[in-house]
PDB file of C-alpha atoms in Angstrom:
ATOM      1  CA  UNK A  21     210.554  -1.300  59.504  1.00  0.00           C
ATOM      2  CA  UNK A  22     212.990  -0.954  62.662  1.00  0.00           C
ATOM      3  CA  UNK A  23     213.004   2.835  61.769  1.00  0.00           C
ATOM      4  CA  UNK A  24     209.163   2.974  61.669  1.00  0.00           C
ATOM      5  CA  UNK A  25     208.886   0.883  65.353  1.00  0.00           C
ATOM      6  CA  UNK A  26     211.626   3.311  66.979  1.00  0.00           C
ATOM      7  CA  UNK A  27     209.478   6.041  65.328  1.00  0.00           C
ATOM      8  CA  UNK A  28     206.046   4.622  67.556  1.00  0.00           C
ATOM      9  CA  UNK A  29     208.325   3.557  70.550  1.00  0.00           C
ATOM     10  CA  UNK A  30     209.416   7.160  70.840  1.00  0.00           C
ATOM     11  CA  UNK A  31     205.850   8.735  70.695  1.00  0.00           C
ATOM     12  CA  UNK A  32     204.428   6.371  73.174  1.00  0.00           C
ATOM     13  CA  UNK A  33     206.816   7.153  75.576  1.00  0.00           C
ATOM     14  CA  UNK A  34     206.930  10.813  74.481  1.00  0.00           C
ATOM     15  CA  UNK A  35     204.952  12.026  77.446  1.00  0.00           C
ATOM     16  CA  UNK A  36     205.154  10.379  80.971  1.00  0.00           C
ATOM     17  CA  UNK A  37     201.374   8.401  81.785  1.00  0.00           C
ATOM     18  CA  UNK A  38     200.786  10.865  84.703  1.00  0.00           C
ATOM     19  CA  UNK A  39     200.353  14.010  83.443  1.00  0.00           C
ATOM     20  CA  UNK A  40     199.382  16.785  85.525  1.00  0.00           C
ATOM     21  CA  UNK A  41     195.631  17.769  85.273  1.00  0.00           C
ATOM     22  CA  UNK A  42     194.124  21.151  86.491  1.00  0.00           C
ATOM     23  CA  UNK A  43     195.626  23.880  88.407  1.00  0.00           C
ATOM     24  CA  UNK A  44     198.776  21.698  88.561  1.00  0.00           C
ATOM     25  CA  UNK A  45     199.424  21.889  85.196  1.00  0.00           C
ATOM     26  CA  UNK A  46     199.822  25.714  85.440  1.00  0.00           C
ATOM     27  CA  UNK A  47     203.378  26.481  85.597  1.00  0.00           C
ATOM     28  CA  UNK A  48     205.236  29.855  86.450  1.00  0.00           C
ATOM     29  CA  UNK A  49     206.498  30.050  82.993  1.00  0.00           C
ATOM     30  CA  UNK A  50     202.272  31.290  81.717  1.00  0.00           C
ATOM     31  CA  UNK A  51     201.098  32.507  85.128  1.00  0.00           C
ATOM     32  CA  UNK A  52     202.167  35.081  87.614  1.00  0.00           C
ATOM     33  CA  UNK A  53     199.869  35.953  91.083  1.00  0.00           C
ATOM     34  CA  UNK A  54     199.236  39.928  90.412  1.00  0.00           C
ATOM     35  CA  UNK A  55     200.554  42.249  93.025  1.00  0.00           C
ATOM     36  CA  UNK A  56     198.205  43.098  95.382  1.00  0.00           C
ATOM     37  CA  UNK A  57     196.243  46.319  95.253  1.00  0.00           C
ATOM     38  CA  UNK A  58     197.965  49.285  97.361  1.00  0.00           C
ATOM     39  CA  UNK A  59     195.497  50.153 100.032  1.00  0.00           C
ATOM     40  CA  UNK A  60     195.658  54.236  98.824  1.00  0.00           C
ATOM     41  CA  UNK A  61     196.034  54.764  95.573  1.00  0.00           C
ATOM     42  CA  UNK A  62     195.883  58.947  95.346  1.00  0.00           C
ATOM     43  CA  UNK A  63     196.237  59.074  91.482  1.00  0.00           C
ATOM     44  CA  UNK A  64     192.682  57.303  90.799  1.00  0.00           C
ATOM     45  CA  UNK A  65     191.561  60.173  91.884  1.00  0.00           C
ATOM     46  CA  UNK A  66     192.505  61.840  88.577  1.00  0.00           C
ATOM     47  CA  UNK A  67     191.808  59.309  86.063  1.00  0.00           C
ATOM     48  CA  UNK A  68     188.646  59.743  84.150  1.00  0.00           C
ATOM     49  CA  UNK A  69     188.310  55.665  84.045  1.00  0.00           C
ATOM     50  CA  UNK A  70     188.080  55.430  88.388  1.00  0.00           C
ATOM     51  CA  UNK A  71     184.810  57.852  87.990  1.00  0.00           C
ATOM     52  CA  UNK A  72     183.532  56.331  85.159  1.00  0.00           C
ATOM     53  CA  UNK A  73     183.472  52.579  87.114  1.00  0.00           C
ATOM     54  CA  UNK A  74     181.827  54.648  89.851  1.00  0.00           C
ATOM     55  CA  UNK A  75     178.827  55.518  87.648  1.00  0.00           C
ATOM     56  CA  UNK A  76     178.932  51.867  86.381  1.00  0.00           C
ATOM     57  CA  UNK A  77     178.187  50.889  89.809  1.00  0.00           C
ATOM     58  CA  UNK A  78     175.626  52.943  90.125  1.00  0.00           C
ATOM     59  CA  UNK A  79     173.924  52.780  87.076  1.00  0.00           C
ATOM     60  CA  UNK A  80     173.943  49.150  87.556  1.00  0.00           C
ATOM     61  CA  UNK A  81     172.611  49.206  90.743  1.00  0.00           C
ATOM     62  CA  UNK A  82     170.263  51.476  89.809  1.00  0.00           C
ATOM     63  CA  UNK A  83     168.649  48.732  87.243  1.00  0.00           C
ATOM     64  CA  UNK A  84     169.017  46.108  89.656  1.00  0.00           C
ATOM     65  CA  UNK A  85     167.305  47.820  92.535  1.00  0.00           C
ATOM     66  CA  UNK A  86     164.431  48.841  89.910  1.00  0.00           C
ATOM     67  CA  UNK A  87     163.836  45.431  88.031  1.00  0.00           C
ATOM     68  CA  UNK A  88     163.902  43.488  91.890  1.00  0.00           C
ATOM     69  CA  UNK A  89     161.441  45.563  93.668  1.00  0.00           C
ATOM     70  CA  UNK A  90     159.075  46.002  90.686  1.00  0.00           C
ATOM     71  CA  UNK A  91     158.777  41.893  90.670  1.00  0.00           C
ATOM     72  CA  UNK A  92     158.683  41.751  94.523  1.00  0.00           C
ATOM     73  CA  UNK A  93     156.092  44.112  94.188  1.00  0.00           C
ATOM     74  CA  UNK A  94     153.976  42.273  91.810  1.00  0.00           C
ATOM     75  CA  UNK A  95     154.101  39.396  94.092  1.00  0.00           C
ATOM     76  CA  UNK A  96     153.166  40.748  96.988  1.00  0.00           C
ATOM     77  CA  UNK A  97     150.162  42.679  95.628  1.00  0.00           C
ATOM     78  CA  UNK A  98     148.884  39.582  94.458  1.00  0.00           C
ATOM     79  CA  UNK A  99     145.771  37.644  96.380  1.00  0.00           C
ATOM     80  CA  UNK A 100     147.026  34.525  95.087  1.00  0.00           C
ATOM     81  CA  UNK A 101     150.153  33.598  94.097  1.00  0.00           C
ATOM     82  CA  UNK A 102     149.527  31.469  91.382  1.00  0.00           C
ATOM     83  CA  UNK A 103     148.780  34.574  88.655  1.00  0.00           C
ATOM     84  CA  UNK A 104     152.117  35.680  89.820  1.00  0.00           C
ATOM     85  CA  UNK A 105     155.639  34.776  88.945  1.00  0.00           C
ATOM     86  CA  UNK A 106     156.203  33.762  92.384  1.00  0.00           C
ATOM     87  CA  UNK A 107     159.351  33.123  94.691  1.00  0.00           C
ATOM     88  CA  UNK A 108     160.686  31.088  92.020  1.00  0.00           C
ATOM     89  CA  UNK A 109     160.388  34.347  89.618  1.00  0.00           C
ATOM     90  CA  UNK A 110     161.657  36.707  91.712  1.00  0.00           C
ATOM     91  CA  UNK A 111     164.389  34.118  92.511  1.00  0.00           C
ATOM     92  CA  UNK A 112     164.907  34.552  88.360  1.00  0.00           C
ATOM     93  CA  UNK A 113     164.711  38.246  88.710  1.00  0.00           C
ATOM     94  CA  UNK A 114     167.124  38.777  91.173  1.00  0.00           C
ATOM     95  CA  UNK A 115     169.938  36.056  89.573  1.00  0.00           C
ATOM     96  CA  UNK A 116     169.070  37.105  86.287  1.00  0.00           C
ATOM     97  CA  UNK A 117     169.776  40.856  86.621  1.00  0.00           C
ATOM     98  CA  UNK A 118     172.990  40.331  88.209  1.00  0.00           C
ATOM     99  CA  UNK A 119     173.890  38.085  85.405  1.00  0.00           C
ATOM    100  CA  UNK A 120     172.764  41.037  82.721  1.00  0.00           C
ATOM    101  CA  UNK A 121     174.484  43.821  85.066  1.00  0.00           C
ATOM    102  CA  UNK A 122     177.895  41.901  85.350  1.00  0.00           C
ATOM    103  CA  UNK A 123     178.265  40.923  81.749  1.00  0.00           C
ATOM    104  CA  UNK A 124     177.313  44.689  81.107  1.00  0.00           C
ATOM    105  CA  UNK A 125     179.852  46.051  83.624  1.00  0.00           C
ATOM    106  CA  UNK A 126     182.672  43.655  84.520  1.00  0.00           C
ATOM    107  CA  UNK A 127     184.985  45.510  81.637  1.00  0.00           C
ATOM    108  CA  UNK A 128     183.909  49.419  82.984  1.00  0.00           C
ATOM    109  CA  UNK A 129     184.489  48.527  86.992  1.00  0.00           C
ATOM    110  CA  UNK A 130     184.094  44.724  87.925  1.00  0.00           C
ATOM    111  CA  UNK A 131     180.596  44.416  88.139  1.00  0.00           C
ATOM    112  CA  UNK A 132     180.346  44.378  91.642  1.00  0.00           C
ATOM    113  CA  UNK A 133     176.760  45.663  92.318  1.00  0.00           C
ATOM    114  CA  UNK A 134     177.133  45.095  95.655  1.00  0.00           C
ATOM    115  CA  UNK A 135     179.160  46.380  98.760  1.00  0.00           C
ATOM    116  CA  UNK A 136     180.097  42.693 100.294  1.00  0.00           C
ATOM    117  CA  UNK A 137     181.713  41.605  97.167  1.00  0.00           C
ATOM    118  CA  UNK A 138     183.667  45.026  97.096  1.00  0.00           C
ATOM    119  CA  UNK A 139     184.094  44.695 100.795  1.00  0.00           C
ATOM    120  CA  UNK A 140     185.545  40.652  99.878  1.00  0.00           C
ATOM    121  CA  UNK A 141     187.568  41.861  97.212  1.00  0.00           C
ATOM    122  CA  UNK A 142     189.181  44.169  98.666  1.00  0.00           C
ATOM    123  CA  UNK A 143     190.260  41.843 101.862  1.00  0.00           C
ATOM    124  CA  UNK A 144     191.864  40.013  98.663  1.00  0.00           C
ATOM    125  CA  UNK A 145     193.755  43.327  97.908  1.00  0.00           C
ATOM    126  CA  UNK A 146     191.945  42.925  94.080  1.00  0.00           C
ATOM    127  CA  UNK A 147     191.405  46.664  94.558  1.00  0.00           C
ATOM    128  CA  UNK A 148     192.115  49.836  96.596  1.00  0.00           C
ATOM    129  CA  UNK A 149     190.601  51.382  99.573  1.00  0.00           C
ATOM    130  CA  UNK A 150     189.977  54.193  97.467  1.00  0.00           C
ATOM    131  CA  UNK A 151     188.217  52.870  94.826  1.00  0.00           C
ATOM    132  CA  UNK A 152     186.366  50.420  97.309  1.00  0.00           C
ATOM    133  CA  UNK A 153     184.440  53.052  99.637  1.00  0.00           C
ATOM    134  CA  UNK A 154     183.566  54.971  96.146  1.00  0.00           C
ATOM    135  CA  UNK A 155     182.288  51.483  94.680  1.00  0.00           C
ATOM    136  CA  UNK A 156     180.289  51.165  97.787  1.00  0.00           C
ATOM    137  CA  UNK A 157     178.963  54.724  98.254  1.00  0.00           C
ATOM    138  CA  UNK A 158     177.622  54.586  94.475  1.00  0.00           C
ATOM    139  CA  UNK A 159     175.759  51.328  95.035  1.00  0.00           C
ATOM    140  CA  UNK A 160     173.813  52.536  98.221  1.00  0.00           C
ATOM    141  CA  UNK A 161     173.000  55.900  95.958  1.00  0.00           C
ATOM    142  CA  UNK A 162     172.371  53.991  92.864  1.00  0.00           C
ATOM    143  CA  UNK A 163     170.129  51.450  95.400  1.00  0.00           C
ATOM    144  CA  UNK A 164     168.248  54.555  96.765  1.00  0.00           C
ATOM    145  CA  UNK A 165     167.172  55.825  93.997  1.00  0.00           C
ATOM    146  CA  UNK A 166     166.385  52.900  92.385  1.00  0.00           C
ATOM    147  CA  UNK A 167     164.003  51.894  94.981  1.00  0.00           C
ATOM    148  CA  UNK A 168     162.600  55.492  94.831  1.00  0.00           C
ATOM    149  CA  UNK A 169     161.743  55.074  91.359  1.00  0.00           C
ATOM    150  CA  UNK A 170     159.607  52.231  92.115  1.00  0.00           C
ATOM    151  CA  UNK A 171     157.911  53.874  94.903  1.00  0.00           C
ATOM    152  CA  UNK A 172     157.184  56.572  92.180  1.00  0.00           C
ATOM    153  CA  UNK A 173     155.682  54.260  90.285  1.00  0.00           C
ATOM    154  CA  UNK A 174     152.973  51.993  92.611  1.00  0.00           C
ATOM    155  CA  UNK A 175     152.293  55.381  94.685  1.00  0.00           C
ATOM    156  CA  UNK A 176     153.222  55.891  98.270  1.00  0.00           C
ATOM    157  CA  UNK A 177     150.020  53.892  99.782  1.00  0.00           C
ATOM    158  CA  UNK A 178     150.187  51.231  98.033  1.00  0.00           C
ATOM    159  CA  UNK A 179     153.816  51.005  98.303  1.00  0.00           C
ATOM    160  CA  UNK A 180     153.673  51.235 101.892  1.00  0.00           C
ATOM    161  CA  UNK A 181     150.983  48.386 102.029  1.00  0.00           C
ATOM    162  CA  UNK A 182     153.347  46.182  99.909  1.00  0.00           C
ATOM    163  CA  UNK A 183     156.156  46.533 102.485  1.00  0.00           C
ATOM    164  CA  UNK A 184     158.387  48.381  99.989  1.00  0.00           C
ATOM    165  CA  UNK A 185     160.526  45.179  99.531  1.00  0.00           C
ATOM    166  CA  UNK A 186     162.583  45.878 102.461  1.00  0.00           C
ATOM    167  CA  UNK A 187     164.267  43.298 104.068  1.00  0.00           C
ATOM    168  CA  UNK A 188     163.100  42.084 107.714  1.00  0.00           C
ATOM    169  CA  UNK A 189     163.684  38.736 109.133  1.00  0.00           C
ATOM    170  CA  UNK A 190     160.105  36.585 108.667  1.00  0.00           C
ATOM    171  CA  UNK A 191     158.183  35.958 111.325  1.00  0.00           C
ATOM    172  CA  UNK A 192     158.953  31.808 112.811  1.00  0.00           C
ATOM    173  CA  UNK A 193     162.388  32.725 112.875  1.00  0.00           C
ATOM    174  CA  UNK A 194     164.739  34.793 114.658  1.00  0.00           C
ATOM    175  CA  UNK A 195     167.306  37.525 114.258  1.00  0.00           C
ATOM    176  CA  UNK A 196     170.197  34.645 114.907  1.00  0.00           C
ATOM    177  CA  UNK A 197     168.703  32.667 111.918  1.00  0.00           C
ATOM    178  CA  UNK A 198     168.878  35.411 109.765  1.00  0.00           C
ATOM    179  CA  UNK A 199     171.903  36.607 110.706  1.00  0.00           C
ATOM    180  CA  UNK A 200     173.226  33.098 109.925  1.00  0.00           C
ATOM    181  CA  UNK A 201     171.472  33.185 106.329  1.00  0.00           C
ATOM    182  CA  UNK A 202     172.725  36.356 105.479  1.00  0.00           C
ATOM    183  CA  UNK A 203     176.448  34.946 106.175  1.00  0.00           C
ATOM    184  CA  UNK A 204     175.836  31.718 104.675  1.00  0.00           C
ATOM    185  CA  UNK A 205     174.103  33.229 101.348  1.00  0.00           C
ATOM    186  CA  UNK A 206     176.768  35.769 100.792  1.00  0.00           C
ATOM    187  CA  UNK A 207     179.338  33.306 100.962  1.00  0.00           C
ATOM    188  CA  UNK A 208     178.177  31.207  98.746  1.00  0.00           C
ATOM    189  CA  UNK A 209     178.003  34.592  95.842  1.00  0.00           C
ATOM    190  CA  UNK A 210     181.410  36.171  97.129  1.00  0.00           C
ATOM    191  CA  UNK A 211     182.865  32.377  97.164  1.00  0.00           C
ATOM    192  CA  UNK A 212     181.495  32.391  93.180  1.00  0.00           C
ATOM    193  CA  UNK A 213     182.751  35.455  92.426  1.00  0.00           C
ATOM    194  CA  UNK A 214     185.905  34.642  93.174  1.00  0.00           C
ATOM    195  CA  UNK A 215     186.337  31.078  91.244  1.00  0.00           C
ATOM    196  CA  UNK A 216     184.353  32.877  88.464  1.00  0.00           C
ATOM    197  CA  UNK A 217     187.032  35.343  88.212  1.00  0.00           C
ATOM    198  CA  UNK A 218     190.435  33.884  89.521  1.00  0.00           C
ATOM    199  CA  UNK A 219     193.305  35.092  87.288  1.00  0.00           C
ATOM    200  CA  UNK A 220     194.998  31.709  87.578  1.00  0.00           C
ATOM    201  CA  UNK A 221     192.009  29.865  85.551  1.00  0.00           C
ATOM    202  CA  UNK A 222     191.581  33.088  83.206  1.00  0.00           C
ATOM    203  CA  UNK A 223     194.860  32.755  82.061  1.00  0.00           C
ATOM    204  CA  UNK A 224     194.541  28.834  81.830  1.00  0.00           C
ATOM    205  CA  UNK A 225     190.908  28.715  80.149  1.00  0.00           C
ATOM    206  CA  UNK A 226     190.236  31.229  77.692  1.00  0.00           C
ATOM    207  CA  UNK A 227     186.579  30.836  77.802  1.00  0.00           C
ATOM    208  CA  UNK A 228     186.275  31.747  81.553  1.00  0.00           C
ATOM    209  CA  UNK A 229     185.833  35.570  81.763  1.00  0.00           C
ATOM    210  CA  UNK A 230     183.137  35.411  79.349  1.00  0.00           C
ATOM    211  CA  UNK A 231     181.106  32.485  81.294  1.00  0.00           C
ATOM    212  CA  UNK A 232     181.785  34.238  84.581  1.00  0.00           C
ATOM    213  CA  UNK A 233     178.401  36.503  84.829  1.00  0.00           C
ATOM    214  CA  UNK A 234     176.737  33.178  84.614  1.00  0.00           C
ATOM    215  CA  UNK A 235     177.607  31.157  87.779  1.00  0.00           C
ATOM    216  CA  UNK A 236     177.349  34.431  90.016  1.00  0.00           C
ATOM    217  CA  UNK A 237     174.173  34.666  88.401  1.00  0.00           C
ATOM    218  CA  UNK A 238     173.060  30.996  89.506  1.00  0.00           C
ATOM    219  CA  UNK A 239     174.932  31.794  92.669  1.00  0.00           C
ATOM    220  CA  UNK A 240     172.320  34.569  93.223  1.00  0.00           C
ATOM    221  CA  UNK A 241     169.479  32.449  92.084  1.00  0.00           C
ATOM    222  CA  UNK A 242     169.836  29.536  94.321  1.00  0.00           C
ATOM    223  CA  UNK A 243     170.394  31.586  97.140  1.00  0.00           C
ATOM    224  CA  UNK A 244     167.265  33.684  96.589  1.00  0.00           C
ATOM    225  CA  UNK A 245     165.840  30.340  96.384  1.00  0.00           C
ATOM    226  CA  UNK A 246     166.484  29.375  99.592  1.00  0.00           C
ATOM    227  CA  UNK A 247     166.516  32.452 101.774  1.00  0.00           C
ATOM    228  CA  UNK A 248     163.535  34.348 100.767  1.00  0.00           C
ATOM    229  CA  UNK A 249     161.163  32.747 103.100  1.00  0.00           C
ATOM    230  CA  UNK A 250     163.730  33.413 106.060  1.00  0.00           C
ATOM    231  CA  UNK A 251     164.960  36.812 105.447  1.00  0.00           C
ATOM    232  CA  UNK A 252     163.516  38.105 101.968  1.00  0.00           C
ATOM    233  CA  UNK A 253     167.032  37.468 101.267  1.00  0.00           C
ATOM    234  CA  UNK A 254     169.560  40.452 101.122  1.00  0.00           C
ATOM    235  CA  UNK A 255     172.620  39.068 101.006  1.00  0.00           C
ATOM    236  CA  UNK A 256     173.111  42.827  98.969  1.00  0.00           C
ATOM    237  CA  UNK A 257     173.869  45.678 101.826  1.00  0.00           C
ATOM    238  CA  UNK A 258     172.750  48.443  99.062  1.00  0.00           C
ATOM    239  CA  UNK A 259     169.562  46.510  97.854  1.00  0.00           C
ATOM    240  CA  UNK A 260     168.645  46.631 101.661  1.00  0.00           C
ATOM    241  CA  UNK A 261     169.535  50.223 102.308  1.00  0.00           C
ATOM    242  CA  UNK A 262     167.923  51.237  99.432  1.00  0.00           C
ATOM    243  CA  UNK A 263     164.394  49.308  99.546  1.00  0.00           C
ATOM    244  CA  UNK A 264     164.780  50.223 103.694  1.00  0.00           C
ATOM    245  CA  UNK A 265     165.417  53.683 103.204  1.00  0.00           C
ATOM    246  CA  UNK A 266     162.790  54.551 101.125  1.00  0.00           C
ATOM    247  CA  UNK A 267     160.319  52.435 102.550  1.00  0.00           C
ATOM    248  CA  UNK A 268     161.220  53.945 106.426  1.00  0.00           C
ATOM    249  CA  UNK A 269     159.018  51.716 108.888  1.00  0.00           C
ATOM    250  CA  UNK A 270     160.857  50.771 112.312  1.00  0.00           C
ATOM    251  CA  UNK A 271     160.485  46.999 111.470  1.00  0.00           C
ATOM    252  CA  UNK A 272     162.614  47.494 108.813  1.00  0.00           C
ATOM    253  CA  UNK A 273     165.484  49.497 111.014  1.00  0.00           C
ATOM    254  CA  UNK A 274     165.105  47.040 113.344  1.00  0.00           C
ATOM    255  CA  UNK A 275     166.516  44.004 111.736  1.00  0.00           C
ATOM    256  CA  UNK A 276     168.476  46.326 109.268  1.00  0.00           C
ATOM    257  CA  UNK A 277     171.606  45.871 110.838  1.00  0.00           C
ATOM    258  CA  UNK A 278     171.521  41.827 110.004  1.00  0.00           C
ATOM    259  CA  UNK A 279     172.251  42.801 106.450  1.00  0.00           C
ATOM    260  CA  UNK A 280     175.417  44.508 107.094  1.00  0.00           C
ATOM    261  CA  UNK A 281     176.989  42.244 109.719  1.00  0.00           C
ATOM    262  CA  UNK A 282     175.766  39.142 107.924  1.00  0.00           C
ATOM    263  CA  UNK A 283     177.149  39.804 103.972  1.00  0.00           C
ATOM    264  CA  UNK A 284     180.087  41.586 105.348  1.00  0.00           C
ATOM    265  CA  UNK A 285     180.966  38.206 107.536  1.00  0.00           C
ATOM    266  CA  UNK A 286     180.052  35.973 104.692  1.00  0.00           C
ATOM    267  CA  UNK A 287     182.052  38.222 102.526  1.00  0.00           C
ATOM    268  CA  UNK A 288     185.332  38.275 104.967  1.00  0.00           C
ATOM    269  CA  UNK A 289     184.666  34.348 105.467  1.00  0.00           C
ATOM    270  CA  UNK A 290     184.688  33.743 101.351  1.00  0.00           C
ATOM    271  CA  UNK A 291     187.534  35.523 100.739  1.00  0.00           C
ATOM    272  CA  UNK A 292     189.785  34.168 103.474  1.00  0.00           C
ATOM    273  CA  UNK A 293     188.751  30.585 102.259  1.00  0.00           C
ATOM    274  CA  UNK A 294     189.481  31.499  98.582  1.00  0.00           C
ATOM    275  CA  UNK A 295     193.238  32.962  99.328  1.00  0.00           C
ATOM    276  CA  UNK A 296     194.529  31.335 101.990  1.00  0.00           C
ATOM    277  CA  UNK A 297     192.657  27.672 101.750  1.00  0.00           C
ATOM    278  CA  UNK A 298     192.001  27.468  97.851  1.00  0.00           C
ATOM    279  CA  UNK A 299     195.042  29.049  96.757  1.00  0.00           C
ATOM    280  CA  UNK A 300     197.298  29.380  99.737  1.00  0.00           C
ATOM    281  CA  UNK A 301     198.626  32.921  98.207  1.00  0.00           C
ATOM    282  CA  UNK A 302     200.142  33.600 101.821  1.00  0.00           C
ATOM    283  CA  UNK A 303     202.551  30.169 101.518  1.00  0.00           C
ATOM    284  CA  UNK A 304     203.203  31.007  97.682  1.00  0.00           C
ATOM    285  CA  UNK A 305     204.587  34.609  98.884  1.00  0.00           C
ATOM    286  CA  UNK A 306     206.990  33.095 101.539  1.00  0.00           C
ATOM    287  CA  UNK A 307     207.920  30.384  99.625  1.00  0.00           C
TER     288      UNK A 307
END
C-alpha cells in the first residue's frame, strides 16, 4: 500500500500546477522563426515553380474578378433589391471566392489574390522582391481580364449603365472616409492573413493550414459587410484596377487612387503590428 501511495504522490506532483498555455508553451526545441526572404532572389527566375505561382495568381484572380462583378452586376441591374441576393450576397460572393481561391492556391503560390497582402508580406520578408512585383503584375492582368470577360458578357451599354463595378467613394461621404475604410478594411484581411498563416501556430496546431482559407474568407466577408455602402469596398488594388480599367469613366479615376494608398497603408500597418507587436521578431533577433 505505501508503494501504491508513493506511486499517486509522484503523478500528482509529476507536472508543476502552472503549466504554460499557448504560444508560451512553444519552445525552441519544435520551433525555429524562418529566415527572412532575400529581397533579390535571381535564381527564381529559372525555376519552373516561380512561373507557375505567377499563373496561380492570375488564374485566381481571374475567377475572382469574374464571379464578383457578375453578382455586383446582378444587383445593380435590379429595380428592387429584394429579387436580388443583395449586399449581404455579394458580401458572400466576395468572402466566399477568396475562401475557394486560397484553399485552391495556397500550396501553388500563397494564395494571395491580391497586391496588399503581397505588398504586407513582403514588408514581413515572407517572400522576395522578385517574386512580389510578378505576384502583383499577374493579379492586375488576371483582374483585367477578368473584368473584361464580364463586360463581354452584359454588353458594353448595359455594362456601362451598371457602373462596371468599379470602385468610387459613395456619395454622403468623402474621399478622407474612404481613404480611412480602405486602410481600416485591409487591415483587418492582411492582419488575418497573417494569424491564419503564422509558422509558429502551424507548427504548434496541425489543423491550422487547412482552416486558414476560412477566417481570411470571413475576414473578407465582414469587411464587405461593412464597407460597401462607403466605398463599394476594394480593399483589393487589382479588383479595382481591373473593374476601373475596363469600365474607364473619370469618376472612377478620380477616387482610384484611394484604393492604392488605402490597402497598401492598411497592409504596411498589419504587418508591422503582426511582427513587431504580436511577435516581437525584431527583440527575438537581438536577443
Amino acid at each position: 500500500m505505501e508503494g501504491k501511495e508513493e506511486d499517486v504522490k509522484l503523478g500528482a506532483n509529476k507536472f508543476s500546477e502552472r503549466q504554460p498555455i499557448g504560444t508560451s508553451a512553444q519552445t525552441d526545441k519544435d520551433y525555429k522563426e524562418p529566415p527572412p526572404a532575400p529581397l533579390f532572389e535571381p535564381g527564381e527566375l529559372k525555376s519552373w515553380s516561380f512561373y507557375r505561382a505567377g499563373i496561380a495568381e492570375f488564374v485566381a484572380t481571374f475567377l475572382f474578378l469574374y464571379i464578383t462583378v457578375l453578382t455586383v452586376m446582378g444587383v445593380s441591374q435590379s429595380k428592387t433589391k429584394c429579387t436580388t441576393v443583395g449586399i449581404q450576397g455579394i458580401a458572400w460572393a466576395f468572402g466566399g471566392m477568396i475562401f475557394a481561391l486560397v484553399y485552391c492556391t495556397a500550396g501553388i503560390s500563397g494564395g494571395h489574390i491580391n497586391p496588399a497582402v503581397t505588398f504586407g508580406l513582403l514588408l514581413a520578408r515572407k517572400l522576395s522582391l522578385t517574386r512580389a512585383v510578378f505576384y502583383m503584375i499577374m493579379q492586375c492582368l488576371g483582374a483585367i481580364c477578368g473584368a473584361g470577360v464580364v463586360k463581354g458578357f452584359e454588353g458594353d451599354s448595359r455594362y456601362e449603365m451598371l457602373g462596371g463595378g468599379a470602385n468610387v467613394v459613395n456619395h454622403g461621404y468623402t474621399k478622407g472616409d474612404g481613404l480611412g475604410a480602405e486602410i481600416v478594411g485591409t487591415f483587418i484581411l492582411v492582419y488575418t492573413v497573417f494569424s491564419a498563416t503564422d509558422a509558429k501556430r502551424n507548427a504548434r496546431d496541425s489543423h491550422v493550414p487547412i482552416l486558414a482559407p476560412l477566417p481570411i474568407g470571413f475576414a473578407v466577408f465582414f469587411v464587405h459587410l461593412a464597407t460597401i455602402p462607403i466605398t463599394g469596398t476594394g480593399i483589393n488594388p487589382a479588383r479595382s484596377l481591373g473593374a476601373a480599367i475596363i469600365y474607364n469613366k473619370d469618376h472612377a479615376w478620380d477616387d482610384h487612387w484611394i484604393f492604392w494608398v488605402g490597402p497598401f497603408i492598411g497592409a504596411a500597418l498589419a504587418a508591422i503590428y503582426h511582427q513587431i507587436i504580436i511577435r516581437g521578431i525584431p527583440f527575438k533577433t537581438r536577443a
